[in-house]
Tab-separated table of C-alpha atoms and ligand atoms in Angstrom:
chain	number	residue	atom	x	y	z
A	34	UNK	CA	0.000	0.000	0.000
A	35	UNK	CA	1.212	3.515	-0.812
A	36	UNK	CA	0.062	6.169	1.647
A	37	UNK	CA	0.589	9.937	1.417
A	38	UNK	CA	0.883	11.564	4.842
A	39	UNK	CA	0.131	15.263	5.113
A	40	UNK	CA	0.003	17.453	8.224
A	41	UNK	CA	-0.399	21.018	9.493
A	42	UNK	CA	-2.310	22.468	6.565
A	43	UNK	CA	-3.210	25.547	8.641
A	44	UNK	CA	-5.942	26.835	6.328
A	45	UNK	CA	-3.482	27.325	3.460
A	46	UNK	CA	-5.567	26.169	0.465
A	47	UNK	CA	-2.944	27.197	-2.120
A	48	UNK	CA	-0.375	24.862	-0.526
A	49	UNK	CA	-2.935	22.081	-0.029
A	50	UNK	CA	-4.065	22.179	-3.662
A	51	UNK	CA	-0.512	21.925	-4.992
A	52	UNK	CA	0.239	19.061	-2.620
A	53	UNK	CA	-2.926	17.173	-3.597
A	54	UNK	CA	-2.048	17.647	-7.296
A	55	UNK	CA	1.359	16.139	-6.617
A	56	UNK	CA	-0.134	13.274	-4.557
A	57	UNK	CA	-2.442	12.423	-7.440
A	58	UNK	CA	0.602	11.898	-9.670
A	59	UNK	CA	2.203	9.484	-7.169
A	60	UNK	CA	-0.473	6.750	-7.477
A	61	UNK	CA	-1.185	6.565	-3.765
A	62	UNK	CA	-3.884	4.295	-2.310
A	63	UNK	CA	-4.732	6.508	0.625
A	64	UNK	CA	-4.150	9.966	2.117
A	65	UNK	CA	-3.849	10.491	5.868
A	66	UNK	CA	-3.850	13.970	7.426
A	67	UNK	CA	-2.257	14.323	10.872
A	68	UNK	CA	-4.273	17.378	11.918
A	69	UNK	CA	-4.067	21.163	12.281
A	70	UNK	CA	-6.229	21.614	9.215
A	71	UNK	CA	-7.125	25.107	10.467
A	72	UNK	CA	-5.483	27.981	12.381
A	73	UNK	CA	-3.100	30.711	11.092
A	74	UNK	CA	-4.261	30.718	7.445
A	75	UNK	CA	-7.124	32.428	5.571
A	76	UNK	CA	-9.080	29.428	4.126
A	77	UNK	CA	-10.185	27.070	6.916
A	78	UNK	CA	-13.513	26.016	5.341
A	79	UNK	CA	-11.979	25.401	1.912
A	80	UNK	CA	-9.248	23.190	3.373
A	81	UNK	CA	-11.716	21.089	5.392
A	82	UNK	CA	-13.988	20.683	2.362
A	83	UNK	CA	-11.109	19.678	0.099
A	84	UNK	CA	-10.032	16.940	2.521
A	85	UNK	CA	-13.633	15.821	3.081
A	86	UNK	CA	-14.240	15.521	-0.680
A	87	UNK	CA	-11.073	13.451	-1.084
A	88	UNK	CA	-12.238	11.039	1.613
A	89	UNK	CA	-8.980	11.722	3.403
A	90	UNK	CA	-8.567	10.087	6.800
A	91	UNK	CA	-8.021	13.033	9.172
A	92	UNK	CA	-6.803	13.207	12.761
A	93	UNK	CA	-7.240	16.080	15.234
A	94	UNK	CA	-4.540	18.702	15.886
A	95	UNK	CA	-4.274	21.231	18.695
A	96	UNK	CA	-5.386	24.123	16.460
A	97	UNK	CA	-8.448	22.119	15.399
A	98	UNK	CA	-9.282	21.590	19.085
A	99	UNK	CA	-8.658	25.278	19.793
A	100	UNK	CA	-11.083	26.275	17.024
A	101	UNK	CA	-13.680	24.023	18.676
A	102	UNK	CA	-13.089	25.641	22.070
A	103	UNK	CA	-11.774	22.274	23.326
A	104	UNK	CA	-8.359	23.677	24.192
A	105	UNK	CA	-7.328	26.552	26.451
A	106	UNK	CA	-5.568	29.048	24.150
A	107	UNK	CA	-3.922	31.013	26.979
A	108	UNK	CA	-0.643	29.258	26.116
A	109	UNK	CA	-0.922	30.376	22.453
A	110	UNK	CA	1.008	33.473	21.406
A	111	UNK	CA	-0.984	36.598	20.500
A	112	UNK	CA	-0.852	35.979	16.747
A	113	UNK	CA	-1.968	32.336	17.005
A	114	UNK	CA	-4.752	33.251	19.449
A	115	UNK	CA	-6.075	36.012	17.212
A	116	UNK	CA	-6.045	33.609	14.242
A	117	UNK	CA	-8.029	31.040	16.248
A	118	UNK	CA	-10.635	33.644	17.258
A	119	UNK	CA	-10.934	34.646	13.581
A	120	UNK	CA	-11.164	30.978	12.501
A	121	UNK	CA	-13.993	30.328	14.998
A	122	UNK	CA	-16.043	33.055	13.324
A	123	UNK	CA	-15.425	31.640	9.838
A	124	UNK	CA	-16.117	27.943	10.308
A	125	UNK	CA	-19.515	26.704	9.122
A	126	UNK	CA	-21.551	24.473	11.480
A	127	UNK	CA	-20.917	21.528	9.123
A	128	UNK	CA	-17.175	22.020	9.189
A	129	UNK	CA	-17.140	22.473	12.975
A	130	UNK	CA	-18.970	19.139	13.151
A	131	UNK	CA	-16.314	17.565	10.929
A	132	UNK	CA	-13.507	18.797	13.214
A	133	UNK	CA	-15.404	17.533	16.252
A	134	UNK	CA	-15.450	13.992	14.877
A	135	UNK	CA	-11.681	13.707	14.320
A	136	UNK	CA	-9.866	10.970	16.280
A	137	UNK	CA	-6.518	11.542	18.028
A	138	UNK	CA	-4.740	8.437	16.745
A	139	UNK	CA	-5.077	5.829	14.014
A	140	UNK	CA	-3.235	2.611	13.195
A	141	UNK	CA	-2.991	1.662	9.510
A	142	UNK	CA	-0.775	-0.963	7.868
A	143	UNK	CA	1.110	-1.477	11.127
A	144	UNK	CA	1.993	2.242	11.461
A	145	UNK	CA	0.785	4.641	14.157
A	146	UNK	CA	-0.462	8.074	13.066
A	147	UNK	CA	-0.822	10.964	15.551
A	148	UNK	CA	-0.540	14.767	15.486
A	149	UNK	CA	1.880	15.508	18.346
A	150	UNK	CA	3.209	12.543	20.386
A	151	UNK	CA	2.242	8.880	20.780
A	152	UNK	CA	2.122	9.282	24.565
A	153	UNK	CA	-0.898	11.309	25.768
A	154	UNK	CA	-1.687	12.751	22.312
A	155	UNK	CA	-4.298	15.059	23.880
A	156	UNK	CA	-1.526	16.905	25.774
A	157	UNK	CA	0.040	18.096	22.476
A	158	UNK	CA	3.665	17.712	23.605
A	159	UNK	CA	6.541	18.603	21.262
A	160	UNK	CA	9.272	16.292	19.972
A	161	UNK	CA	12.108	18.809	19.623
A	162	UNK	CA	14.970	17.155	21.510
A	163	UNK	CA	16.450	13.672	21.570
A	164	UNK	CA	14.953	13.086	25.053
A	165	UNK	CA	11.441	13.667	23.688
A	166	UNK	CA	12.152	11.236	20.849
A	167	UNK	CA	13.487	8.613	23.270
A	168	UNK	CA	10.326	8.878	25.348
A	169	UNK	CA	8.147	8.736	22.235
A	170	UNK	CA	9.823	5.489	21.080
A	171	UNK	CA	8.886	3.933	24.444
A	172	UNK	CA	5.244	4.837	23.981
A	173	UNK	CA	4.466	3.128	20.696
A	174	UNK	CA	4.893	-0.470	19.620
A	175	UNK	CA	4.411	-0.235	15.874
A	176	UNK	CA	7.402	-0.227	13.532
A	177	UNK	CA	6.747	3.345	12.397
A	178	UNK	CA	5.053	6.303	14.085
A	179	UNK	CA	4.174	9.377	12.031
A	180	UNK	CA	3.813	12.805	13.673
A	181	UNK	CA	3.484	16.470	12.669
A	182	UNK	CA	2.961	19.426	15.070
A	183	UNK	CA	6.438	21.045	15.085
A	184	UNK	CA	6.330	21.686	11.285
A	185	UNK	CA	9.899	20.385	11.146
A	186	UNK	CA	10.501	17.248	9.038
A	187	UNK	CA	12.761	14.448	10.267
A	188	UNK	CA	13.291	10.688	10.174
A	189	UNK	CA	14.622	9.122	13.374
A	190	UNK	CA	15.717	5.506	13.448
A	191	UNK	CA	15.994	3.460	16.641
A	192	UNK	CA	18.386	0.527	16.569
A	193	UNK	CA	19.449	-1.340	19.725
A	194	UNK	CA	18.166	1.550	21.897
A	195	UNK	CA	20.316	4.062	19.969
A	196	UNK	CA	18.586	6.816	17.983
A	197	UNK	CA	19.953	8.068	14.641
A	198	UNK	CA	18.908	10.903	12.364
A	199	UNK	CA	18.406	9.558	8.830
A	200	UNK	CA	18.935	12.111	6.065
A	201	UNK	CA	18.699	9.955	2.927
A	202	UNK	CA	16.339	11.075	0.180
A	203	UNK	CA	14.638	7.690	0.331
A	204	UNK	CA	14.664	5.759	3.588
A	205	UNK	CA	14.587	1.979	3.362
A	206	UNK	CA	13.229	0.542	6.605
A	207	UNK	CA	15.626	-1.955	8.179
A	208	UNK	CA	14.340	-5.121	9.754
A	209	UNK	CA	15.472	-4.662	13.346
A	210	UNK	CA	14.770	-0.922	13.537
A	211	UNK	CA	11.830	1.291	14.447
A	212	UNK	CA	11.139	4.764	13.095
A	213	UNK	CA	9.696	8.072	14.245
A	214	UNK	CA	8.920	10.319	11.286
A	215	UNK	CA	7.763	13.931	11.181
A	216	UNK	CA	6.324	14.656	7.730
A	217	UNK	CA	6.698	18.447	8.100
A	218	UNK	CA	3.975	20.968	7.315
A	219	UNK	CA	1.947	21.580	4.183
A	220	UNK	CA	0.765	25.072	5.054
A	221	UNK	CA	3.477	26.594	7.273
A	222	UNK	CA	6.900	24.896	6.952
A	223	UNK	CA	9.438	25.980	9.601
A	224	UNK	CA	12.670	24.348	8.422
A	225	UNK	CA	13.733	27.389	6.362
A	226	UNK	CA	12.444	25.748	3.180
A	227	UNK	CA	9.195	27.517	2.223
A	228	UNK	CA	7.983	24.652	-0.024
A	229	UNK	CA	5.078	22.569	1.308
A	230	UNK	CA	6.250	19.313	2.901
A	231	UNK	CA	4.634	15.880	3.005
A	232	UNK	CA	5.674	12.212	2.944
A	233	UNK	CA	4.962	8.951	1.127
A	234	UNK	CA	5.306	5.477	2.637
A	235	UNK	CA	5.315	2.344	0.506
A	236	UNK	CA	4.487	-0.567	2.805
A	237	UNK	CA	5.423	-3.193	0.238
A	238	UNK	CA	8.826	-1.777	-0.691
A	239	UNK	CA	9.292	-0.681	2.963
A	240	UNK	CA	10.374	2.809	1.994
A	241	UNK	CA	9.608	6.408	2.937
A	242	UNK	CA	10.395	9.637	1.088
A	243	UNK	CA	9.666	13.334	1.522
A	244	UNK	CA	8.150	15.529	-1.171
A	245	UNK	CA	8.636	19.330	-1.237
A	246	UNK	CA	6.188	21.289	-3.341
A	247	UNK	CA	6.316	24.997	-4.262
A	248	UNK	CA	3.038	26.949	-4.246
A	249	UNK	CA	1.994	30.598	-4.809
A	250	UNK	CA	2.943	32.073	-1.426
A	251	UNK	CA	2.261	35.644	-2.551
A	252	UNK	CA	-1.441	34.852	-3.091
A	253	UNK	CA	-1.739	33.484	0.466
A	254	UNK	CA	0.083	36.508	1.848
A	255	UNK	CA	-2.411	38.847	0.217
A	256	UNK	CA	-5.384	36.861	1.530
A	257	UNK	CA	-3.912	36.951	5.047
A	258	UNK	CA	-3.771	40.747	4.898
A	259	UNK	CA	-7.280	41.035	3.418
A	260	UNK	CA	-8.699	38.789	6.151
A	261	UNK	CA	-7.223	41.072	8.832
A	262	UNK	CA	-4.920	38.339	10.115
A	263	UNK	CA	-1.456	39.304	11.365
A	264	UNK	CA	0.984	40.143	8.536
A	265	UNK	CA	3.720	38.070	10.145
A	266	UNK	CA	1.706	34.962	9.180
A	267	UNK	CA	2.378	35.838	5.551
A	268	UNK	CA	6.015	36.856	5.833
A	269	UNK	CA	6.951	33.686	7.727
A	270	UNK	CA	5.597	31.616	4.805
A	271	UNK	CA	8.120	33.272	2.487
A	272	UNK	CA	10.971	32.409	4.819
A	273	UNK	CA	9.748	28.979	5.826
A	274	UNK	CA	9.991	29.805	9.536
B	133	ZN	ZN1	0.520	22.995	13.424
């Protein structure tokens, strides 16, 4: 089975459309979205509807929960909080209902899929240091766990309790290893590469690869300004930060 894994769309329909176009050329069997469909960007309803129409299997992210009022946003920075308040006003009742039905985790083809961390996914912890990764490896039992949340792509391999960063263009899964993979962000990449990021796993060939897709950032930037969202949300897209 070939599965495309997308995450952190953040209401960026321009990025999502380019990514979906690319996915459709890769002959995938399934698309899984790891959450944060909304928040930050100017097209929350359009992004939800696009994923709904594709029959994409979606999980919940912290921004989706925040838009539903299911998460205390006092820990959000001012810009993120303002974007969530704006998003709440935009979402249609149907699309709010869609977000409400999203699960926190999913197991498919022997892989675990989750937005933030395999342990207590509803606490939305961050995997940003090796200690977080070590803890995460203890909390799942599948061969591969896919996450998003930090908008920073990586492939970590665990072999005999040691953890390695794998930087190959195509990762071939080794027999006695387990993997923790962050697919990066479609709608707000933060690894200094502004192109939308997503990943493809082939469960027969036992491989994983990243795809980076350019999209018209300027158009999103203009929409952000028109919507009255903070300008920094547009400029950071150009820098990929
Ligand atoms: Zn996010």
